[in-house]
Amino acid sequence: MKTLQMALTGALHHQNKGASDWGWQGLLAYGCQNFVVVVDTRTVQVVQTLDRHKTNVVKVKWARENYHHDLNLPYVLRLASADSHGRIVVWDVSQGLIRADFYDGTKPVQDLEWLSTQDACPTLLAAIHPPSSVVLWNADTGTKLWKKNFNETLLSFAFDPFNPANMTLLANDCILFVSDFTTSRPPAGTGRRFYISNPASPVNTSAAEGGRLSDRRAGGRSGLRRNFKLLVGDVKDSVFSTSKGGEDSVTLNECLQLKYLQSCRNHLLLVYSKELLILDLEIKQTVGIVAIERSGSPFLQVVACRQRDALLCLHENGSVTVRVRRKVIMGPFSTPVDQIGTVASQQTGDMSPLNEQDVTYELRCQSEALRITKHIRISGMAACPVNERSVAVFVNDGRIMFWNLTTVPALVQARDTPNHTQTVLSPLHSPGFSLSDSGSDPYKYPSSASSSESSTAAVSPAKTAKPCSVPRTCNVPHVKMAICDMIGQTFGPTEASVDRQGYVFRFTLQGLLSGLPQPPTVVKMCPPLTTKNWNVYRPLLAVGSSNGLVQVYNLSSGLLWREFNIHTCHVRGLEWTSLTSFLSFAYPSPGQSGLVKNELLLVNLQTGLSEPFRGDKGNDESPIEIVRISHLKQYAIIVFKDKPMELWDIRSQTLLREMPKNFPTISALEWSPSNNLKSLKKKLSQDPSGAAGSPTVELVPIVGGETKSQTDNKKLANLTVREHFVFTDSDGQLYHFMVEGNVVKDGSKIPPDGTMGAITCIAWKGDTMVLGDVDGNINIWDLKAKISRAVPTHRGWIKKLKFAPGRGNQKILVLYNDGAEVWDAKEVEMGSSVKCPRDMAKVIDIDWASSDKPVLACDDGTVRVSDLDMKISCSPVIERDITEPIFSPHLVPPAAAFTVKYLLQHQPWNTDFSYALTDLHGKNGEELQRIVNEQLELIPSDLQEYLPVCPYGTAHRCLIVSRLFGDESELHFWTVALHNLRREQARLAAGIDKDLLPSTPTSDMFLPVDSASSSQGDLLASENTSGDTTSSGYFPLDALSLDTCYDILCDQPFFQKYQLERINLHDSKRATYEHTQHCAEKLLMLGQSDRAVQLYLETDADNDNYFSDSLRACLIATIRSSGASQSTIKLVATNLIANGKLAEGVQLLCLIDKAFDACRYLQDYGEWDQAAWLAKASLNNVECSEVMKRWVDYLCSSSVNYKSKAILVLLSLGHFLKVLELLYSMRHFDRAALFAEACLEFGVLILNEETSSLIEAIFLEYARYLHNLGNLTAMEHYCHKAGGKGQQLLKDVHTENAQLQEKTADEAGTGDVGTDQKGAGGVGNISDGVEEGVLQ
């Protein structure tokens, strides 16, 4: 096993708090001291440690995966980390290399965020550099694109996930909103300042005078009410000047976190220790408060889910809670929706708390809490962005707990109420799952043959490419990969029923990762690799700690191999007695008497047995200072502080000799490595029972049967071999002793060197002995030449000397109080040096992991296995000896990753779906094939069973594979694509013309009734349990919708319903005139004229706008009854727009049903998002489609270059042919080919000359793509589908392969002899690299 450069990490620094991120690829990165540690979350293994930061890591961010991946843009592990000195490093994690390194100032970076605003450059990184600057960096080159100063002390920022131009910054006492964020130039102004106030609070004199309430700690609950709003102000004191009317400020400097809700547009989340504030940015007001119970644990961090409207909350006691949004019935003009809560009865006029208008998140699940002590604190949390059900919790002692959110069935019975139709259901029902009358398992999909036949019959085969082949029968349980597969939508419709199968959340502990104890006190590497033990050798490092724990790490993988909690106090030293056992000694701090209880234990790694080495000895004696094991592992010398040393036989664990009281006081001691093997061989040759062959001096573990080496060891058991040791006394005199059995013979004595001080340590290798003293002098003795040389290091007390292993290797590691150095004893020169704390934390202990890799244990709780320069402690991931194989396309060659991907997505060239690749060709084909098959074997068994029988074919498989790969771009594409393919198939089945699609909720369109449709969580296809099914086996299409996180991409009926619910909530929260005006304008655009008239008539008579609002009310009411003056109103609206009154002109156009013209004006004036919102909310399908297509053209323009968003918009419109054309123009041939296959399976493409030509061109390019990946069988399949050009490509490839095979055969015939000679030479080279002693 190869020993690698790495770092073993332990406890976290307080500056590491919050420095963690869970990437889309399934890897978790976090800051530990000045290291960045990368963990595979599936197998809970450390796969990389990155160590180029000089100070503590404060921020860590994985790069986004929302771009199309191919051989030119493969899957890579790009990570950004920032430290407390303002340095930002962008890493290539798989190689452990720096891609870019940049900084702006020397203060800790406050926040980091990767941008995703365009397709051209996915490597833009935004950072907050204290005190008030936002800098946009090109993370590939380290170039500063722009810098903006905001004149406020900035703490963090958040980017709007629905509009990349919106950025919100949290400052000390205000919130800054920026609405013109772009990558090309910095924002024009310094943003709009907002302060939070509480108009419902009573007037407080001290607050009015400028002082904050003393009891408002951590956003204190006593000062918070349900009627918060945001106040605009350019001056800080403006928030206090309004307190005359009873307003009271709310502190922002104790806000823990600011972020946007991922599931709902225009919602901002503020996290305080006792409350969560949900702010609606449209009305600039708090619409919900989640308060902690009085005895509850305070909040630390919140993760807002995207796929469902839920919050994952971390608390100070280490518990994680899940809070799901509760939906309540709104006002009179909105469509009633399902309440998210427990089963209850809703009746007309019921004013119970369930009807409150506030946004509420109900507690649904809580994990177990930790025992928090004075020294144990929670450091942070990270959640998986792919499934949003896996959470990692960080503890400051280095532990990471991995929690997984699961569901367990819970049958929810309806209340015994007379009105069952009003019974509402819990939100925690699986998407569309219900108990059928037959009592079938809701996880099993019954045969949908009848519905498939119906859908096929409903689509005319003359117009489509082929009859529908999906949905198909599936009897395999649906795989719950994400939270959207577990629970239904918050805002989606749910059919009421007396009996339903519900689900309850539950947290399960999936894994626990522990680090080094704080801090490591001693490290010791196992005996080195030799020719005798290389078949069983493991590079094991023992680490002792101050709490009595001894951990053994495997340095080929970096993983904890064994852990022994054997001592009750500080571990003072470790010595290996063989490859499978070691001695460990410990004692507490001495008292006034200077006596302690020594604990000296012999630990067996194979059995875990630890036994006292000295028996009952050890109570009330002088502390042990030195334990040294002889070179042949026969003897152990134990040196005490104020007591003569002891000589022990290791094999029998018996005391051989205790030195007399007048024995010199030992200051340093070392055994001789010389002549031991020769002496041993001589003994064996004189033994009549000795066997021929080389003996061994190592105790090797039993592997299989008894080896020859173990037989020799038994013969050595009764033999005594002479060994030598030297030591120095307190005066610096050197003594030489010989040991044979229990006889200790005095040898020579060498007087002290006058140039040396008191000797502190000795190292001996071959004919070289090195001594170090308290003054920092190194004395190098050449015993063969009988010369010595003193070298002053000027570094002070030398604490330890250690020779590197390996024959002829004269490198020696020197430990000082302030660092370490590597010297070459042969050349007598220093090779490298580190000073503490300038270069790293203080070094406590040292050793060698191999001949060129020193080990440094530091007081920050880390152990570094570094290069000879002691600068780098990381290596490529592929070199690690990973204990449990990892499925990760990001860690394998790009060709292997994409081969795995296309095999899982679609295999039409194979009769049966296969997880084994056998026919890969091209360069390195065999190696790639091996890697691909290894990755395929690592796919979970439930997925392997489900993928071949996915109910919705290729599109469904591609969606699952995108989750498996953590491909953000693929996930969004196939989620929207699958939903709209199903919707288009239903439209064709119902025989409805596309231009006549209703834009309001309807039940005229139906989908095939099959449980597979209800299995897809993010598509929410609820079964019709109310009995409203048709004879043809279809159910209403309204049950199918994308969730609110897709916003404009949602279907029109669902979108309009959601907007009505939002405006109803805004209406219920009205507090100011501006708020009322906003509601009236939105109601007017949504066609709710009656309510808009009521709001305009509510204007107070003393308001300056009273007359104009009254006229508006009259105008609206008049237009409702008579439309004769439409031309005049349109002219007025046009004039208003031309004179800068865009909002007023749009309102007038909406009033006379000219919303289409209003959308065009909005687009002309650059309000693209507002135009799309208005089109979705008020236009019919034809007009909405026209507005959206114009938006697509804008997104595809060179100035915007956001084609990925344009494709999603086209998918939502059902323009699949345009999607194929755009994908083809972007050269996304793999995605285009698979989408074409999906369209053909759903039967939604009309085959004509143009369509066939495009599909053939796509399949031709996909065939070339497969050929580049070496799969000739797959290429041949798509060549046959690509028309004449495909046949020509196939012919060219066959010709090229024939020529290549002929050339290879000729070369093989002429090179056989040379190959044999080279092979013979290779054997000799291998034997030359193996020596009798040490290999490394």
CSV table of N, CA and C in Angstrom, one decimal, residues 204-313:
chain,number,residue,atom,x,y,z
A,204,ASN,N,-42.4,53.6,23.1
A,204,ASN,CA,-41.4,53.4,24.2
A,204,ASN,C,-40.5,54.6,24.3
A,205,THR,N,-40.5,55.2,25.4
A,205,THR,CA,-39.7,56.5,25.4
A,205,THR,C,-38.2,56.3,25.1
A,206,SER,N,-37.6,55.3,25.7
A,206,SER,CA,-36.2,55.1,25.5
A,206,SER,C,-35.9,54.8,24.1
A,207,ALA,N,-36.9,54.0,23.4
A,207,ALA,CA,-36.6,53.7,22.0
A,207,ALA,C,-36.8,55.0,21.2
A,208,ALA,N,-37.8,55.9,21.5
A,208,ALA,CA,-38.0,57.1,20.7
A,208,ALA,C,-36.8,58.0,20.9
A,209,GLU,N,-36.1,57.9,21.9
A,209,GLU,CA,-34.9,58.8,22.1
A,209,GLU,C,-33.6,58.2,21.4
A,210,GLY,N,-33.8,57.1,20.8
A,210,GLY,CA,-32.7,56.6,20.0
A,210,GLY,C,-32.1,55.3,20.6
A,211,GLY,N,-32.5,54.9,21.8
A,211,GLY,CA,-31.9,53.7,22.4
A,211,GLY,C,-32.7,52.5,22.0
A,212,ARG,N,-32.1,51.3,21.8
A,212,ARG,CA,-32.8,50.1,21.5
A,212,ARG,C,-33.3,49.5,22.8
A,213,LEU,N,-34.3,48.7,22.7
A,213,LEU,CA,-34.9,48.0,23.9
A,213,LEU,C,-33.9,47.0,24.4
A,214,SER,N,-33.6,47.1,25.7
A,214,SER,CA,-32.6,46.2,26.3
A,214,SER,C,-33.0,44.7,26.3
A,215,ASP,N,-34.3,44.5,26.3
A,215,ASP,CA,-34.7,43.1,26.3
A,215,ASP,C,-34.8,42.4,24.9
A,216,ARG,N,-34.4,43.2,23.9
A,216,ARG,CA,-34.5,42.6,22.5
A,216,ARG,C,-33.2,42.0,22.2
A,217,ARG,N,-33.0,40.8,22.7
A,217,ARG,CA,-31.8,40.1,22.5
A,217,ARG,C,-32.0,39.0,21.4
A,218,ALA,N,-31.1,38.9,20.5
A,218,ALA,CA,-31.2,37.9,19.4
A,218,ALA,C,-32.5,38.0,18.7
A,219,GLY,N,-32.9,39.2,18.4
A,219,GLY,CA,-34.2,39.4,17.7
A,219,GLY,C,-35.3,39.1,18.6
A,220,GLY,N,-35.2,39.5,19.9
A,220,GLY,CA,-36.1,39.0,21.0
A,220,GLY,C,-37.6,39.0,20.6
A,221,ARG,N,-38.3,38.0,21.2
A,221,ARG,CA,-39.7,37.7,20.8
A,221,ARG,C,-40.6,38.8,21.4
A,222,SER,N,-40.2,39.4,22.5
A,222,SER,CA,-41.1,40.4,23.1
A,222,SER,C,-41.3,41.6,22.3
A,223,GLY,N,-40.4,41.9,21.4
A,223,GLY,CA,-40.5,43.1,20.5
A,223,GLY,C,-41.1,42.8,19.2
A,224,LEU,N,-41.4,41.5,18.9
A,224,LEU,CA,-41.8,41.1,17.6
A,224,LEU,C,-43.3,40.9,17.5
A,225,ARG,N,-44.0,41.3,16.5
A,225,ARG,CA,-45.4,41.1,16.3
A,225,ARG,C,-45.6,40.6,14.9
A,226,ARG,N,-46.9,40.3,14.6
A,226,ARG,CA,-47.2,39.7,13.3
A,226,ARG,C,-47.4,40.8,12.3
A,227,ASN,N,-47.1,42.0,12.5
A,227,ASN,CA,-47.4,43.0,11.6
A,227,ASN,C,-46.2,43.8,11.2
A,228,PHE,N,-45.0,43.2,11.0
A,228,PHE,CA,-43.8,43.9,10.6
A,228,PHE,C,-43.9,44.4,9.2
A,229,LYS,N,-43.2,45.4,8.9
A,229,LYS,CA,-43.0,45.8,7.5
A,229,LYS,C,-41.6,46.4,7.4
A,230,LEU,N,-41.2,46.6,6.2
A,230,LEU,CA,-39.9,47.1,5.9
A,230,LEU,C,-40.0,48.6,5.6
A,231,LEU,N,-39.2,49.5,6.2
A,231,LEU,CA,-39.3,50.9,5.9
A,231,LEU,C,-38.2,51.3,5.0
A,232,VAL,N,-38.5,52.1,4.0
A,232,VAL,CA,-37.4,52.7,3.2
A,232,VAL,C,-36.9,53.9,3.8
A,233,GLY,N,-35.5,54.0,3.8
A,233,GLY,CA,-34.9,55.2,4.3
A,233,GLY,C,-33.5,55.4,3.9
A,234,ASP,N,-33.0,56.5,3.6
A,234,ASP,CA,-31.7,56.8,3.2
A,234,ASP,C,-30.8,57.1,4.4
A,235,VAL,N,-31.5,57.5,5.5
A,235,VAL,CA,-30.7,57.9,6.7
A,235,VAL,C,-31.1,56.9,7.8
A,236,LYS,N,-30.1,56.5,8.6
A,236,LYS,CA,-30.3,55.5,9.6
A,236,LYS,C,-31.3,56.0,10.6
A,237,ASP,N,-31.3,57.3,11.0
A,237,ASP,CA,-32.2,57.7,12.0
A,237,ASP,C,-33.7,57.8,11.6
A,238,SER,N,-33.9,57.6,10.3
A,238,SER,CA,-35.3,57.7,9.8
A,238,SER,C,-36.2,56.7,10.5
A,239,VAL,N,-35.6,55.5,10.8
A,239,VAL,CA,-36.4,54.5,11.4
A,239,VAL,C,-36.9,54.9,12.8
A,240,PHE,N,-36.1,55.7,13.5
A,240,PHE,CA,-36.5,56.2,14.8
A,240,PHE,C,-37.4,57.4,14.8
A,241,SER,N,-37.3,58.2,13.7
A,241,SER,CA,-38.1,59.4,13.6
A,241,SER,C,-39.5,59.1,13.4
A,242,THR,N,-39.8,57.9,13.0
A,242,THR,CA,-41.2,57.5,12.8
A,242,THR,C,-41.8,56.9,14.0
A,243,SER,N,-41.1,56.8,15.1
A,243,SER,CA,-41.6,56.1,16.3
A,243,SER,C,-42.6,57.0,17.0
A,244,LYS,N,-42.8,58.2,16.6
A,244,LYS,CA,-43.9,59.0,17.2
A,244,LYS,C,-45.2,58.4,17.0
A,245,GLY,N,-45.4,57.7,15.9
A,245,GLY,CA,-46.6,57.0,15.7
A,245,GLY,C,-46.7,55.6,16.3
A,246,GLY,N,-45.8,55.3,17.2
A,246,GLY,CA,-45.9,54.0,17.8
A,246,GLY,C,-45.1,53.0,17.2
A,247,GLU,N,-44.2,53.3,16.3
A,247,GLU,CA,-43.3,52.3,15.6
A,247,GLU,C,-42.1,52.1,16.4
A,248,ASP,N,-41.6,50.9,16.3
A,248,ASP,CA,-40.4,50.5,17.1
A,248,ASP,C,-39.5,49.7,16.2
A,249,SER,N,-38.2,49.9,16.3
A,249,SER,CA,-37.2,49.3,15.4
A,249,SER,C,-36.9,47.9,15.9
A,250,VAL,N,-36.5,47.1,15.0
A,250,VAL,CA,-36.1,45.7,15.3
A,250,VAL,C,-34.6,45.6,14.8
A,251,THR,N,-33.8,45.1,15.7
A,251,THR,CA,-32.4,45.0,15.5
A,251,THR,C,-32.1,44.0,14.4
A,252,LEU,N,-31.1,44.4,13.5
A,252,LEU,CA,-30.6,43.5,12.4
A,252,LEU,C,-29.2,43.0,12.7
A,253,ASN,N,-28.6,43.6,13.7
A,253,ASN,CA,-27.2,43.2,13.9
A,253,ASN,C,-27.1,41.9,14.6
A,254,GLU,N,-28.2,41.3,15.1
A,254,GLU,CA,-28.3,40.0,15.7
A,254,GLU,C,-29.0,39.0,14.8
A,255,CYS,N,-29.2,39.4,13.5
A,255,CYS,CA,-29.7,38.4,12.5
A,255,CYS,C,-28.6,37.4,12.2
A,256,LEU,N,-29.0,36.1,12.3
A,256,LEU,CA,-28.0,35.1,12.1
A,256,LEU,C,-27.8,34.8,10.6
A,257,GLN,N,-28.9,34.9,9.8
A,257,GLN,CA,-28.8,34.5,8.4
A,257,GLN,C,-29.9,35.2,7.6
A,258,LEU,N,-29.6,35.5,6.4
A,258,LEU,CA,-30.5,36.1,5.4
A,258,LEU,C,-30.4,35.3,4.1
A,259,LYS,N,-31.6,34.8,3.6
A,259,LYS,CA,-31.6,34.1,2.4
A,259,LYS,C,-33.0,34.1,1.8
A,260,TYR,N,-33.0,33.9,0.5
A,260,TYR,CA,-34.3,33.8,-0.2
A,260,TYR,C,-34.9,32.4,-0.1
A,261,LEU,N,-36.3,32.4,0.0
A,261,LEU,CA,-36.9,31.1,-0.1
A,261,LEU,C,-36.7,30.6,-1.5
A,262,GLN,N,-36.4,29.3,-1.6
A,262,GLN,CA,-36.1,28.7,-2.9
A,262,GLN,C,-37.4,28.2,-3.6
A,263,SER,N,-38.5,28.1,-2.9
A,263,SER,CA,-39.7,27.5,-3.4
A,263,SER,C,-40.7,28.6,-3.8
A,264,CYS,N,-40.6,29.8,-3.3
A,264,CYS,CA,-41.6,30.8,-3.6
A,264,CYS,C,-40.9,32.1,-4.0
A,265,ARG,N,-41.4,32.7,-5.0
A,265,ARG,CA,-40.8,34.0,-5.5
A,265,ARG,C,-41.0,35.1,-4.6
A,266,ASN,N,-40.0,36.0,-4.5
A,266,ASN,CA,-40.1,37.3,-3.7
A,266,ASN,C,-40.4,37.1,-2.2
A,267,HIS,N,-39.8,36.0,-1.7
A,267,HIS,CA,-39.9,35.8,-0.3
A,267,HIS,C,-38.5,35.7,0.3
A,268,LEU,N,-38.3,36.5,1.4
A,268,LEU,CA,-37.0,36.5,2.0
A,268,LEU,C,-37.1,36.0,3.5
A,269,LEU,N,-36.1,35.2,3.9
A,269,LEU,CA,-36.1,34.6,5.2
A,269,LEU,C,-35.0,35.3,6.1
A,270,LEU,N,-35.4,35.8,7.2
A,270,LEU,CA,-34.4,36.3,8.2
A,270,LEU,C,-34.4,35.4,9.4
A,271,VAL,N,-33.3,34.9,9.8
A,271,VAL,CA,-33.1,33.9,10.9
A,271,VAL,C,-32.6,34.6,12.1
A,272,TYR,N,-33.4,34.6,13.2
A,272,TYR,CA,-32.9,35.0,14.5
A,272,TYR,C,-32.9,33.8,15.4
A,273,SER,N,-32.3,34.0,16.6
A,273,SER,CA,-32.1,32.8,17.4
A,273,SER,C,-33.5,32.3,18.0
A,274,LYS,N,-34.5,33.2,18.1
A,274,LYS,CA,-35.8,32.8,18.6
A,274,LYS,C,-36.9,32.8,17.6
A,275,GLU,N,-36.7,33.4,16.4
A,275,GLU,CA,-37.7,33.5,15.4
A,275,GLU,C,-37.1,33.4,14.0
A,276,LEU,N,-38.0,33.0,13.1
A,276,LEU,CA,-37.8,33.1,11.7
A,276,LEU,C,-38.8,34.1,11.1
A,277,LEU,N,-38.3,35.1,10.4
A,277,LEU,CA,-39.2,36.1,9.8
A,277,LEU,C,-39.3,35.8,8.3
A,278,ILE,N,-40.5,35.7,7.7
A,278,ILE,CA,-40.7,35.5,6.3
A,278,ILE,C,-41.2,36.8,5.8
A,279,LEU,N,-40.4,37.4,4.9
A,279,LEU,CA,-40.8,38.7,4.4
A,279,LEU,C,-41.2,38.6,2.9
A,280,ASP,N,-42.3,39.2,2.6
A,280,ASP,CA,-42.8,39.2,1.2
A,280,ASP,C,-42.3,40.5,0.6
A,281,LEU,N,-41.4,40.4,-0.3
A,281,LEU,CA,-40.8,41.7,-0.9
A,281,LEU,C,-41.7,42.5,-1.8
A,282,GLU,N,-42.8,41.9,-2.2
A,282,GLU,CA,-43.7,42.7,-3.1
A,282,GLU,C,-44.5,43.7,-2.2
A,283,ILE,N,-44.8,43.3,-1.0
A,283,ILE,CA,-45.5,44.3,-0.1
A,283,ILE,C,-44.6,44.8,1.0
A,284,LYS,N,-43.3,44.4,1.0
A,284,LYS,CA,-42.3,44.8,1.9
A,284,LYS,C,-42.8,44.7,3.4
A,285,GLN,N,-43.3,43.5,3.7
A,285,GLN,CA,-43.9,43.2,4.9
A,285,GLN,C,-43.7,41.8,5.4
A,286,THR,N,-43.7,41.6,6.6
A,286,THR,CA,-43.6,40.2,7.2
A,286,THR,C,-44.9,39.5,7.0
A,287,VAL,N,-44.9,38.4,6.4
A,287,VAL,CA,-46.2,37.6,6.2
A,287,VAL,C,-46.2,36.4,7.1
A,288,GLY,N,-45.1,36.1,7.8
A,288,GLY,CA,-45.1,34.9,8.7
A,288,GLY,C,-44.0,35.0,9.6
A,289,ILE,N,-44.2,34.4,10.8
A,289,ILE,CA,-43.2,34.3,11.9
A,289,ILE,C,-43.3,32.9,12.4
A,290,VAL,N,-42.1,32.3,12.5
A,290,VAL,CA,-42.0,30.9,13.1
A,290,VAL,C,-41.2,31.2,14.4
A,291,ALA,N,-41.9,31.0,15.5
A,291,ALA,CA,-41.3,31.3,16.8
A,291,ALA,C,-41.0,30.0,17.5
A,292,ILE,N,-39.9,30.1,18.2
A,292,ILE,CA,-39.5,28.9,19.1
A,292,ILE,C,-40.3,29.0,20.4
A,293,GLU,N,-40.7,27.8,20.9
A,293,GLU,CA,-41.3,27.7,22.1
A,293,GLU,C,-40.4,28.3,23.2
A,294,ARG,N,-41.0,28.7,24.3
A,294,ARG,CA,-40.2,29.3,25.4
A,294,ARG,C,-39.1,28.4,25.9
A,295,SER,N,-39.3,27.1,25.9
A,295,SER,CA,-38.3,26.1,26.4
A,295,SER,C,-37.5,25.5,25.2
A,296,GLY,N,-37.8,25.9,24.0
A,296,GLY,CA,-37.2,25.3,22.8
A,296,GLY,C,-35.8,25.8,22.6
A,297,SER,N,-35.0,25.0,21.9
A,297,SER,CA,-33.6,25.3,21.6
A,297,SER,C,-33.6,26.4,20.5
A,298,PRO,N,-32.8,27.4,20.6
A,298,PRO,CA,-32.7,28.5,19.6
A,298,PRO,C,-32.2,28.0,18.3
A,299,PHE,N,-32.6,28.7,17.2
A,299,PHE,CA,-32.1,28.5,15.9
A,299,PHE,C,-30.7,28.8,15.7
A,300,LEU,N,-30.0,28.0,14.9
A,300,LEU,CA,-28.6,28.4,14.5
A,300,LEU,C,-28.5,28.6,13.0
A,301,GLN,N,-29.3,27.8,12.2
A,301,GLN,CA,-29.1,27.9,10.7
A,301,GLN,C,-30.4,27.3,10.1
A,302,VAL,N,-30.8,27.8,9.0
A,302,VAL,CA,-32.0,27.3,8.3
A,302,VAL,C,-31.6,27.1,6.8
A,303,VAL,N,-32.0,25.9,6.3
A,303,VAL,CA,-31.9,25.6,4.8
A,303,VAL,C,-33.3,25.6,4.3
A,304,ALA,N,-33.6,26.5,3.3
A,304,ALA,CA,-34.9,26.5,2.6
A,304,ALA,C,-34.9,25.5,1.4
A,305,CYS,N,-35.8,24.6,1.5
A,305,CYS,CA,-35.9,23.6,0.4
A,305,CYS,C,-36.5,24.2,-0.9
A,306,ARG,N,-36.1,23.6,-2.0
A,306,ARG,CA,-36.6,24.1,-3.3
A,306,ARG,C,-37.8,23.3,-3.8
A,307,GLN,N,-37.7,22.0,-3.7
A,307,GLN,CA,-38.6,21.1,-4.3
A,307,GLN,C,-40.0,21.1,-3.6
A,308,ARG,N,-40.0,21.4,-2.3
A,308,ARG,CA,-41.2,21.5,-1.6
A,308,ARG,C,-41.0,22.7,-0.6
A,309,ASP,N,-42.1,23.4,-0.2
A,309,ASP,CA,-42.0,24.5,0.6
A,309,ASP,C,-41.9,24.1,2.1
A,310,ALA,N,-40.6,23.8,2.4
A,310,ALA,CA,-40.3,23.3,3.7
A,310,ALA,C,-38.9,23.9,4.2
A,311,LEU,N,-38.7,23.9,5.5
A,311,LEU,CA,-37.5,24.4,6.1
A,311,LEU,C,-36.8,23.4,6.9
A,312,LEU,N,-35.5,23.2,6.7
A,312,LEU,CA,-34.7,22.4,7.5
A,312,LEU,C,-33.9,23.3,8.5
A,313,CYS,N,-34.2,23.1,9.8
A,313,CYS,CA,-33.7,24.1,10.8
A,313,CYS,C,-32.7,23.4,11.7
